[in-house]
């Protein structure tokens, strides 16, 4: 390894992903890994280039313990090399933060204001910045915002039809998964620049799930809004809901705001509908009726949004799937794409079963793209270092 490294940290609700890159062009990743199921049966996965993948249980009960375990692993993997930048996925940048930037105490104070806007992610993102700054005091800390990619979208995609003062106070449709969408668009550009410049719908389907309409390489609209609750049903989040339901639960059922928040973020979506699991692999393996219905609902919402995003784009030149479900579930992709001849979409069943990169047979190409948020973060950190 070189003597200078860039570390990326991507802290989610129950996992922290990380990667270690050589800090020179062409940037190469030396180590990737993650701690999953923090607070439960946590495990550390390590993928060092040229070595077999390792998975081992780790005794971490919270994010702080997981972060300190990761920073220990990174410390020993880096040998004598110096970490000169740590790039962080920051979920919510609010109205002010769009492009990547070096974080200082003033920007961190501003970003803390958005913790209630992304309660499953933002606190852990900011804890990771503090933890990394303590362990690598000589490194710059770079924030890359999941909302950033969408900040240029049109006003109609930015607003809610509430009294105007709320828009001015920051209640807007931000959209998330921007680092993933950037990664997919960059990969599509390498594959076919003309296509990547056209009208694309990207479905990022993981524990968190959203879709984005991209035109000329830019986000036009996305299914998530002010928070990462809106749009598609997710592992444990409800997705789109009639606001009247929320009023009813508060006013008639007497739910407290905390109980409602817990239900919408942690007890709904695939888990709530199936009563079984938030994990698509378990639902696909189950014979239970509610598990089937949960998958059907998940797919139905994707198809509804595909229609809406296609209308917003004025047509569709390409559909791309990414995220843990989008990259791996042939069943979900096949259900989403059924009877879409009117959109020029037909799947090559064999290619779909093998999760190949190109899975379409019709006039509208369909791709499975392995998203690389870490790569986007590392390149952003590198460009700030060399600026
Ligand atoms: P996160 O939003 O936490 O980053 P991921 O992108 O890792 O989530 O996606 C996790 C989801 O991907 C889980 O629902 C998991 O079951 C699903 N998944 C992973 N591999 C497969 C597979 N082979 N088939 C179906 N679903 C899969």
Short mmCIF file of C-alpha atoms and ligand atoms in Angstrom, two decimals:
data_model
loop_
_atom_site.label_atom_id
_atom_site.label_comp_id
_atom_site.label_asym_id
_atom_site.label_seq_id
_atom_site.Cartn_x
_atom_site.Cartn_y
_atom_site.Cartn_z
CA UNK A 1 0.00 0.00 0.00
CA UNK A 2 1.06 3.60 -0.49
CA UNK A 3 1.86 5.72 2.54
CA UNK A 4 -1.32 7.78 2.20
CA UNK A 5 -4.84 6.45 2.42
CA UNK A 6 -8.46 7.62 2.17
CA UNK A 7 -11.00 5.96 4.44
CA UNK A 8 -14.73 6.04 3.70
CA UNK A 9 -17.41 5.53 6.35
CA UNK A 10 -21.06 4.93 5.53
CA UNK A 11 -23.12 4.60 8.69
CA UNK A 12 -26.69 3.32 8.34
CA UNK A 13 -29.41 2.45 10.81
CA UNK A 14 -27.97 -0.96 11.71
CA UNK A 15 -24.73 -1.18 9.77
CA UNK A 16 -21.51 0.71 9.11
CA UNK A 17 -19.78 0.13 5.76
CA UNK A 18 -16.20 1.20 5.17
CA UNK A 19 -13.46 1.09 2.54
CA UNK A 20 -9.80 2.02 2.41
CA UNK A 21 -8.32 3.52 -0.77
CA UNK A 22 -4.83 4.46 -1.89
CA UNK A 23 -4.74 8.26 -2.07
CA UNK A 24 -3.38 8.67 -5.57
CA UNK A 25 -4.70 8.29 -9.11
CA UNK A 26 -5.82 5.80 -10.24
CA UNK A 27 -7.44 5.24 -6.88
CA UNK A 28 -7.53 1.61 -5.84
CA UNK A 29 -9.45 0.10 -2.99
CA UNK A 30 -7.37 -2.12 -0.68
CA UNK A 31 -9.99 -3.15 1.85
CA UNK A 32 -13.77 -3.11 2.09
CA UNK A 33 -15.96 -4.23 4.90
CA UNK A 34 -18.94 -3.67 7.11
CA UNK A 35 -20.39 -4.41 10.48
CA UNK A 36 -24.00 -5.54 10.08
CA UNK A 37 -26.84 -6.08 12.56
CA UNK A 38 -25.49 -3.63 15.14
CA UNK A 39 -27.38 -4.17 18.38
CA UNK A 40 -28.31 -7.74 17.37
CA UNK A 41 -26.16 -10.66 16.23
CA UNK A 42 -23.52 -8.30 14.83
CA UNK A 43 -20.93 -9.57 12.36
CA UNK A 44 -17.87 -8.04 10.72
CA UNK A 45 -17.28 -8.76 7.04
CA UNK A 46 -13.86 -8.02 5.62
CA UNK A 47 -12.91 -8.09 1.99
CA UNK A 48 -9.21 -7.38 1.54
CA UNK A 49 -8.03 -7.34 -2.06
CA UNK A 50 -6.21 -10.59 -2.82
CA UNK A 51 -7.40 -12.32 0.37
CA UNK A 52 -10.41 -14.54 1.03
CA UNK A 53 -13.50 -12.84 2.39
CA UNK A 54 -13.78 -13.08 6.18
CA UNK A 55 -16.92 -12.97 8.30
CA UNK A 56 -16.83 -13.15 12.08
CA UNK A 57 -19.19 -12.28 14.89
CA UNK A 58 -18.36 -9.12 16.84
CA UNK A 59 -19.57 -8.10 20.24
CA UNK A 60 -20.87 -4.60 19.51
CA UNK A 61 -24.10 -3.39 21.04
CA UNK A 62 -24.21 0.08 19.53
CA UNK A 63 -22.85 2.26 16.72
CA UNK A 64 -20.08 3.75 18.86
CA UNK A 65 -18.70 0.28 19.63
CA UNK A 66 -19.02 -0.76 15.96
CA UNK A 67 -17.18 2.36 14.83
CA UNK A 68 -14.37 1.81 17.30
CA UNK A 69 -14.04 -1.83 16.12
CA UNK A 70 -13.85 -0.64 12.49
CA UNK A 71 -11.29 2.03 13.29
CA UNK A 72 -9.17 -0.65 15.03
CA UNK A 73 -9.39 -2.90 11.96
CA UNK A 74 -8.48 0.02 9.68
CA UNK A 75 -5.56 0.97 11.95
CA UNK A 76 -4.05 -2.50 11.74
CA UNK A 77 -4.79 -2.90 7.99
CA UNK A 78 -3.10 0.36 7.11
CA UNK A 79 0.30 -0.76 8.45
CA UNK A 80 2.57 2.26 8.51
CA UNK A 81 0.39 4.22 6.06
CA UNK A 82 -1.29 7.46 7.05
CA UNK A 83 -5.01 8.15 6.63
CA UNK A 84 -5.08 11.67 5.17
CA UNK A 85 -8.82 11.98 4.52
CA UNK A 86 -11.97 10.35 5.83
CA UNK A 87 -15.01 10.64 3.54
CA UNK A 88 -18.42 10.29 5.16
CA UNK A 89 -21.85 9.62 3.78
CA UNK A 90 -24.02 12.28 5.41
CA UNK A 91 -27.67 11.47 4.86
CA UNK A 92 -29.26 14.90 5.21
CA UNK A 93 -27.65 18.10 3.97
CA UNK A 94 -30.84 20.18 4.29
CA UNK A 95 -31.24 23.19 2.00
CA UNK A 96 -27.65 24.44 2.36
CA UNK A 97 -25.32 21.50 1.70
CA UNK A 98 -25.09 20.01 -1.77
CA UNK A 99 -21.56 19.27 -3.03
CA UNK A 100 -18.93 17.46 -0.95
CA UNK A 101 -17.10 19.63 1.55
CA UNK A 102 -14.53 19.56 4.31
CA UNK A 103 -16.38 19.46 7.62
CA UNK A 104 -15.50 21.81 10.46
CA UNK A 105 -17.17 22.46 13.79
CA UNK A 106 -19.48 25.12 12.31
CA UNK A 107 -20.74 22.85 9.51
CA UNK A 108 -21.14 19.95 11.98
CA UNK A 109 -23.27 22.17 14.23
CA UNK A 110 -25.48 23.01 11.24
CA UNK A 111 -25.74 19.35 10.24
CA UNK A 112 -26.80 18.37 13.78
CA UNK A 113 -29.94 20.45 13.21
CA UNK A 114 -31.02 17.86 10.64
CA UNK A 115 -30.92 14.90 13.04
CA UNK A 116 -34.75 14.91 13.42
CA UNK A 117 -34.97 15.02 9.60
CA UNK A 118 -33.10 11.67 9.28
CA UNK A 119 -33.28 10.04 12.71
CA UNK A 120 -32.19 6.57 11.57
CA UNK A 121 -29.00 7.83 9.92
CA UNK A 122 -27.86 11.38 10.69
CA UNK A 123 -26.87 10.81 14.36
CA UNK A 124 -24.67 7.86 13.34
CA UNK A 125 -23.19 9.74 10.38
CA UNK A 126 -22.14 12.58 12.67
CA UNK A 127 -20.88 10.22 15.40
CA UNK A 128 -18.65 8.67 12.73
CA UNK A 129 -17.19 12.10 11.90
CA UNK A 130 -16.38 12.75 15.58
CA UNK A 131 -14.93 9.25 16.08
CA UNK A 132 -12.76 9.38 12.95
CA UNK A 133 -11.51 12.88 13.81
CA UNK A 134 -10.36 11.60 17.22
CA UNK A 135 -8.52 8.59 15.77
CA UNK A 136 -7.09 10.39 12.71
CA UNK A 137 -6.56 13.96 13.92
CA UNK A 138 -4.33 14.82 10.95
CA UNK A 139 -6.95 13.80 8.34
CA UNK A 140 -9.54 16.05 6.75
CA UNK A 141 -13.14 14.93 7.33
CA UNK A 142 -15.19 15.20 4.14
CA UNK A 143 -18.99 15.19 4.06
CA UNK A 144 -20.80 13.78 0.99
CA UNK A 145 -24.53 14.37 1.11
CA UNK A 146 -27.17 11.87 0.03
CA UNK A 147 -29.51 14.78 -0.62
CA UNK A 148 -26.88 16.68 -2.65
CA UNK A 149 -27.53 15.06 -6.04
CA UNK A 150 -31.16 16.18 -5.96
CA UNK A 151 -30.63 19.79 -4.95
CA UNK A 152 -30.80 21.01 -8.54
CA UNK A 153 -34.17 19.40 -9.24
CA UNK A 154 -37.03 21.64 -10.42
CA UNK A 155 -39.11 23.62 -7.93
CA UNK A 156 -42.20 21.44 -8.45
CA UNK A 157 -40.12 18.46 -7.31
CA UNK A 158 -38.88 20.45 -4.32
CA UNK A 159 -42.13 21.75 -2.84
CA UNK A 160 -45.05 20.49 -0.76
CA UNK A 161 -48.40 22.20 -1.20
CA UNK A 162 -48.30 23.59 2.34
CA UNK A 163 -48.41 27.27 3.30
CA UNK A 164 -45.36 28.89 1.76
CA UNK A 165 -43.65 29.70 5.05
CA UNK A 166 -42.91 25.99 5.56
CA UNK A 167 -41.00 25.81 2.28
CA UNK A 168 -38.98 28.82 3.40
CA UNK A 169 -38.30 27.04 6.73
CA UNK A 170 -36.79 24.07 4.88
CA UNK A 171 -39.75 21.68 4.59
CA UNK A 172 -38.93 20.53 1.08
CA UNK A 173 -38.64 17.35 -0.92
CA UNK A 174 -34.94 16.59 -0.64
CA UNK A 175 -34.63 13.04 -1.93
CA UNK A 176 -31.93 10.61 -0.77
CA UNK A 177 -29.63 7.84 -2.06
CA UNK A 178 -27.92 10.54 -4.14
CA UNK A 179 -24.46 8.96 -3.81
CA UNK A 180 -25.84 5.70 -5.15
CA UNK A 181 -27.54 7.45 -8.08
CA UNK A 182 -24.31 9.28 -8.88
CA UNK A 183 -22.45 5.98 -8.88
CA UNK A 184 -25.01 4.36 -11.21
CA UNK A 185 -25.03 7.31 -13.63
CA UNK A 186 -21.21 7.31 -13.73
CA UNK A 187 -21.16 3.58 -14.50
CA UNK A 188 -23.85 3.96 -17.19
CA UNK A 189 -21.78 6.78 -18.69
CA UNK A 190 -18.84 4.38 -18.99
CA UNK A 191 -21.09 1.77 -20.61
CA UNK A 192 -22.95 4.07 -23.03
CA UNK A 193 -22.56 7.86 -22.74
CA UNK A 194 -25.50 8.64 -25.04
CA UNK A 195 -27.85 6.48 -23.06
CA UNK A 196 -26.59 7.92 -19.76
CA UNK A 197 -27.40 11.38 -21.09
CA UNK A 198 -31.01 10.39 -21.80
CA UNK A 199 -34.12 9.71 -19.68
CA UNK A 200 -33.33 7.15 -16.99
CA UNK A 201 -35.21 5.71 -14.05
CA UNK A 202 -33.00 4.20 -11.35
CA UNK A 203 -34.50 1.98 -8.66
CA UNK A 204 -32.29 1.78 -5.57
CA UNK A 205 -33.85 -1.14 -3.70
CA UNK A 206 -32.21 -2.02 -0.38
CA UNK A 207 -33.36 -1.84 3.24
CA UNK A 208 -33.97 1.78 2.33
CA UNK A 209 -35.50 2.07 -1.14
CA UNK A 210 -36.18 4.91 -3.53
CA UNK A 211 -36.37 5.70 -7.22
CA UNK A 212 -35.01 8.62 -9.17
CA UNK A 213 -35.78 10.13 -12.57
CA UNK A 214 -32.56 11.30 -14.20
CA UNK A 215 -32.34 13.43 -17.36
CA UNK A 216 -29.09 14.59 -18.90
CA UNK A 217 -27.25 13.12 -15.91
CA UNK A 218 -29.21 15.20 -13.37
CA UNK A 219 -31.89 14.27 -10.88
CA UNK A 220 -35.30 15.57 -12.00
CA UNK A 221 -37.37 14.08 -9.22
CA UNK A 222 -37.23 11.24 -6.72
CA UNK A 223 -39.66 9.27 -4.61
CA UNK A 224 -38.28 10.31 -1.23
CA UNK A 225 -39.06 13.69 0.27
CA UNK A 226 -38.31 15.70 3.40
CA UNK A 227 -37.36 12.47 5.17
CA UNK A 228 -36.39 9.01 3.98
CA UNK A 229 -39.88 7.71 4.86
CA UNK A 230 -41.68 8.67 1.66
CA UNK A 231 -42.17 6.79 -1.60
CA UNK A 232 -41.59 3.04 -1.80
CA UNK A 233 -42.27 0.62 1.03
CA UNK A 234 -38.95 -0.39 2.60
CA UNK A 235 -37.58 -2.97 5.02
CA UNK A 236 -39.21 -1.33 8.04
CA UNK A 237 -40.46 2.04 6.67
CA UNK A 238 -43.95 2.62 5.37
CA UNK A 239 -43.36 4.69 2.24
CA UNK A 240 -46.13 6.89 0.89
CA UNK A 241 -49.17 7.22 3.15
CA UNK A 242 -52.29 9.36 3.29
CA UNK A 243 -51.46 12.08 5.86
CA UNK A 244 -55.02 11.61 7.11
CA UNK A 245 -53.96 8.20 8.46
CA UNK A 246 -51.35 9.89 10.63
CA UNK A 247 -53.89 12.40 11.94
CA UNK A 248 -56.27 9.57 12.72
CA UNK A 249 -53.59 7.62 14.62
CA UNK A 250 -52.65 10.68 16.65
CA UNK A 251 -56.14 12.03 17.31
CA UNK A 252 -58.32 8.94 17.52
CA UNK A 253 -55.98 6.10 18.47
CA UNK A 254 -54.02 8.31 20.88
CA UNK A 255 -50.57 7.31 19.63
CA UNK A 256 -47.81 9.53 20.96
CA UNK A 257 -45.48 11.19 18.47
CA UNK A 258 -42.68 8.85 19.60
CA UNK A 259 -44.81 5.74 19.15
CA UNK A 260 -45.91 6.92 15.71
CA UNK A 261 -42.33 7.64 14.70
CA UNK A 262 -41.20 4.20 15.88
CA UNK A 263 -44.01 2.55 13.93
CA UNK A 264 -43.38 4.43 10.68
CA UNK A 265 -39.58 4.03 10.72
CA UNK A 266 -39.04 0.66 12.39
CA UNK A 267 -42.19 -1.47 12.41
CA UNK A 268 -43.78 -0.91 9.00
CA UNK A 269 -42.82 -1.72 5.40
CA UNK A 270 -41.96 -5.34 4.56
CA UNK A 271 -41.66 -6.20 8.26
CA UNK A 272 -45.02 -4.70 9.19
CA UNK A 273 -46.89 -6.21 6.25
CA UNK A 274 -45.38 -9.68 6.49
CA UNK A 275 -45.24 -9.90 10.29
CA UNK A 276 -42.16 -12.00 9.55
CA UNK A 277 -39.08 -10.10 8.42
CA UNK A 278 -37.73 -6.95 6.82
CA UNK A 279 -35.27 -9.07 4.83
CA UNK A 280 -36.27 -9.78 1.24
CA UNK A 281 -34.35 -13.09 1.20
CA UNK A 282 -36.46 -14.41 4.08
CA UNK A 283 -39.70 -13.23 2.48
CA UNK A 284 -38.83 -14.84 -0.84
CA UNK A 285 -38.07 -18.10 0.95
CA UNK A 286 -41.33 -18.03 2.91
CA UNK A 287 -44.56 -19.69 1.84
CA UNK A 288 -46.70 -17.48 4.08
CA UNK A 289 -49.53 -15.44 2.56
CA UNK A 290 -48.59 -12.18 4.32
CA UNK A 291 -44.94 -12.57 3.14
CA UNK A 292 -46.20 -12.87 -0.46
CA UNK A 293 -48.47 -9.86 0.00
CA UNK A 294 -45.57 -7.82 1.39
CA UNK A 295 -43.52 -8.56 -1.75
CA UNK A 296 -46.56 -7.82 -3.95
CA UNK A 297 -47.05 -4.45 -2.25
CA UNK A 298 -43.33 -3.63 -2.59
CA UNK A 299 -43.43 -4.43 -6.31
CA UNK A 300 -46.73 -2.62 -6.88
CA UNK A 301 -45.35 0.62 -5.44
CA UNK A 302 -42.25 0.37 -7.65
CA UNK A 303 -44.46 -0.04 -10.73
CA UNK A 304 -46.64 2.93 -9.75
CA UNK A 305 -43.56 5.12 -9.31
CA UNK A 306 -42.03 3.86 -12.56
CA UNK A 307 -45.11 5.13 -14.38
CA UNK A 308 -45.03 8.48 -12.58
CA UNK A 309 -41.30 9.02 -13.11
CA UNK A 310 -41.56 8.05 -16.77
CA UNK A 311 -44.34 10.62 -17.23
CA UNK A 312 -42.18 13.26 -15.52
CA UNK A 313 -39.32 12.45 -17.89
CA UNK A 314 -41.59 12.41 -20.95
CA UNK A 315 -40.50 8.87 -21.81
CA UNK A 316 -37.97 6.28 -20.82
CA UNK A 317 -34.63 5.41 -22.44
CA UNK A 318 -33.29 3.09 -19.76
CA UNK A 319 -34.18 1.44 -16.45
CA UNK A 320 -31.51 0.48 -13.91
CA UNK A 321 -31.74 -1.55 -10.70
CA UNK A 322 -29.30 -1.26 -7.80
CA UNK A 323 -29.15 -1.84 -4.01
CA UNK A 324 -29.18 -5.22 -2.24
CA UNK A 325 -32.60 -6.22 -3.63
CA UNK A 326 -32.20 -4.49 -7.01
CA UNK A 327 -28.82 -6.16 -7.60
CA UNK A 328 -29.72 -9.63 -6.33
CA UNK A 329 -33.42 -10.39 -6.48
CA UNK A 330 -34.33 -11.82 -9.89
CA UNK A 331 -37.86 -12.33 -8.59
CA UNK A 332 -38.44 -8.67 -7.70
CA UNK A 333 -36.95 -7.45 -11.00
CA UNK A 334 -39.05 -9.89 -12.96
CA UNK A 335 -42.25 -8.88 -11.12
CA UNK A 336 -41.50 -5.18 -11.61
CA UNK A 337 -40.90 -5.63 -15.35
CA UNK A 338 -43.86 -7.88 -16.16
CA UNK A 339 -46.27 -6.58 -18.84
CA UNK A 340 -44.19 -3.49 -19.52
CA UNK A 341 -44.10 -3.92 -23.32
CA UNK A 342 -45.84 -0.53 -23.56
CA UNK A 343 -42.59 0.93 -22.13
CA UNK A 344 -40.40 -1.14 -24.45
CA UNK A 345 -39.32 -3.31 -21.53
CA UNK A 346 -38.98 -7.08 -21.77
CA UNK A 347 -36.61 -9.14 -19.64
CA UNK A 348 -34.14 -11.75 -20.78
CA UNK A 349 -35.09 -14.35 -18.16
CA UNK A 350 -31.74 -16.17 -18.18
CA UNK A 351 -29.74 -12.94 -17.87
CA UNK A 352 -32.09 -11.77 -15.12
CA UNK A 353 -31.76 -15.03 -13.18
CA UNK A 354 -27.98 -14.61 -13.24
CA UNK A 355 -28.20 -10.90 -12.31
CA UNK A 356 -26.15 -10.00 -15.38
CA UNK A 357 -25.46 -6.33 -16.09
CA UNK A 358 -27.79 -6.22 -19.13
CA UNK A 359 -31.09 -7.98 -18.54
CA UNK A 360 -33.38 -6.36 -21.14
CA UNK A 361 -34.45 -7.71 -24.52
CA UNK A 362 -36.80 -4.90 -25.55
CA UNK A 363 -36.10 -1.47 -27.09
CA UNK A 364 -35.62 0.05 -23.60
CA UNK A 365 -32.46 -1.39 -22.05
CA UNK A 366 -32.61 -2.66 -18.46
CA UNK A 367 -29.46 -2.80 -16.34
CA UNK A 368 -28.36 -4.26 -13.03
CA UNK A 369 -25.64 -1.95 -11.73
CA UNK A 370 -23.58 -2.67 -8.62
CA UNK A 371 -23.75 0.65 -6.84
CA UNK A 372 -20.54 1.95 -5.28
CA UNK A 373 -21.30 4.76 -2.84
CA UNK A 374 -17.86 4.30 -1.26
CA UNK A 375 -16.18 4.96 -4.61
CA UNK A 376 -18.15 8.20 -5.05
CA UNK A 377 -17.19 9.33 -1.52
CA UNK A 378 -13.51 8.42 -1.96
CA UNK A 379 -13.25 10.30 -5.28
CA UNK A 380 -14.92 13.35 -3.73
CA UNK A 381 -12.42 13.29 -0.85
CA UNK A 382 -9.55 12.90 -3.31
CA UNK A 383 -10.66 15.88 -5.37
CA UNK A 384 -10.93 18.05 -2.25
CA UNK A 385 -7.42 16.94 -1.24
CA UNK A 386 -5.95 17.88 -4.58
CA UNK A 387 -7.86 21.13 -5.00
P1 LIG B 1 -29.00 -1.10 3.02
O1 LIG B 1 -30.09 -0.13 2.65
O2 LIG B 1 -28.99 -1.46 4.48
O3 LIG B 1 -27.62 -0.74 2.46
P2 LIG B 1 -28.81 -3.30 1.16
O4 LIG B 1 -28.65 -2.49 -0.08
O5 LIG B 1 -27.64 -4.07 1.68
O6 LIG B 1 -29.46 -2.46 2.33
O7 LIG B 1 -30.03 -4.35 0.86
C1 LIG B 1 -30.49 -5.22 1.82
C2 LIG B 1 -31.65 -5.99 1.22
O8 LIG B 1 -31.17 -6.72 0.07
C3 LIG B 1 -32.26 -7.00 2.18
O9 LIG B 1 -33.68 -6.96 2.10
C4 LIG B 1 -31.77 -8.32 1.61
O10 LIG B 1 -32.64 -9.38 1.87
C5 LIG B 1 -31.75 -8.02 0.12
N1 LIG B 1 -30.95 -9.01 -0.59
C6 LIG B 1 -29.61 -9.22 -0.55
N2 LIG B 1 -29.27 -10.29 -1.31
C7 LIG B 1 -30.42 -10.77 -1.84
C8 LIG B 1 -30.75 -11.86 -2.70
N3 LIG B 1 -29.82 -12.68 -3.17
N4 LIG B 1 -32.04 -12.03 -3.05
C9 LIG B 1 -33.01 -11.21 -2.58
N5 LIG B 1 -32.77 -10.17 -1.77
C10 LIG B 1 -31.50 -9.94 -1.40
#
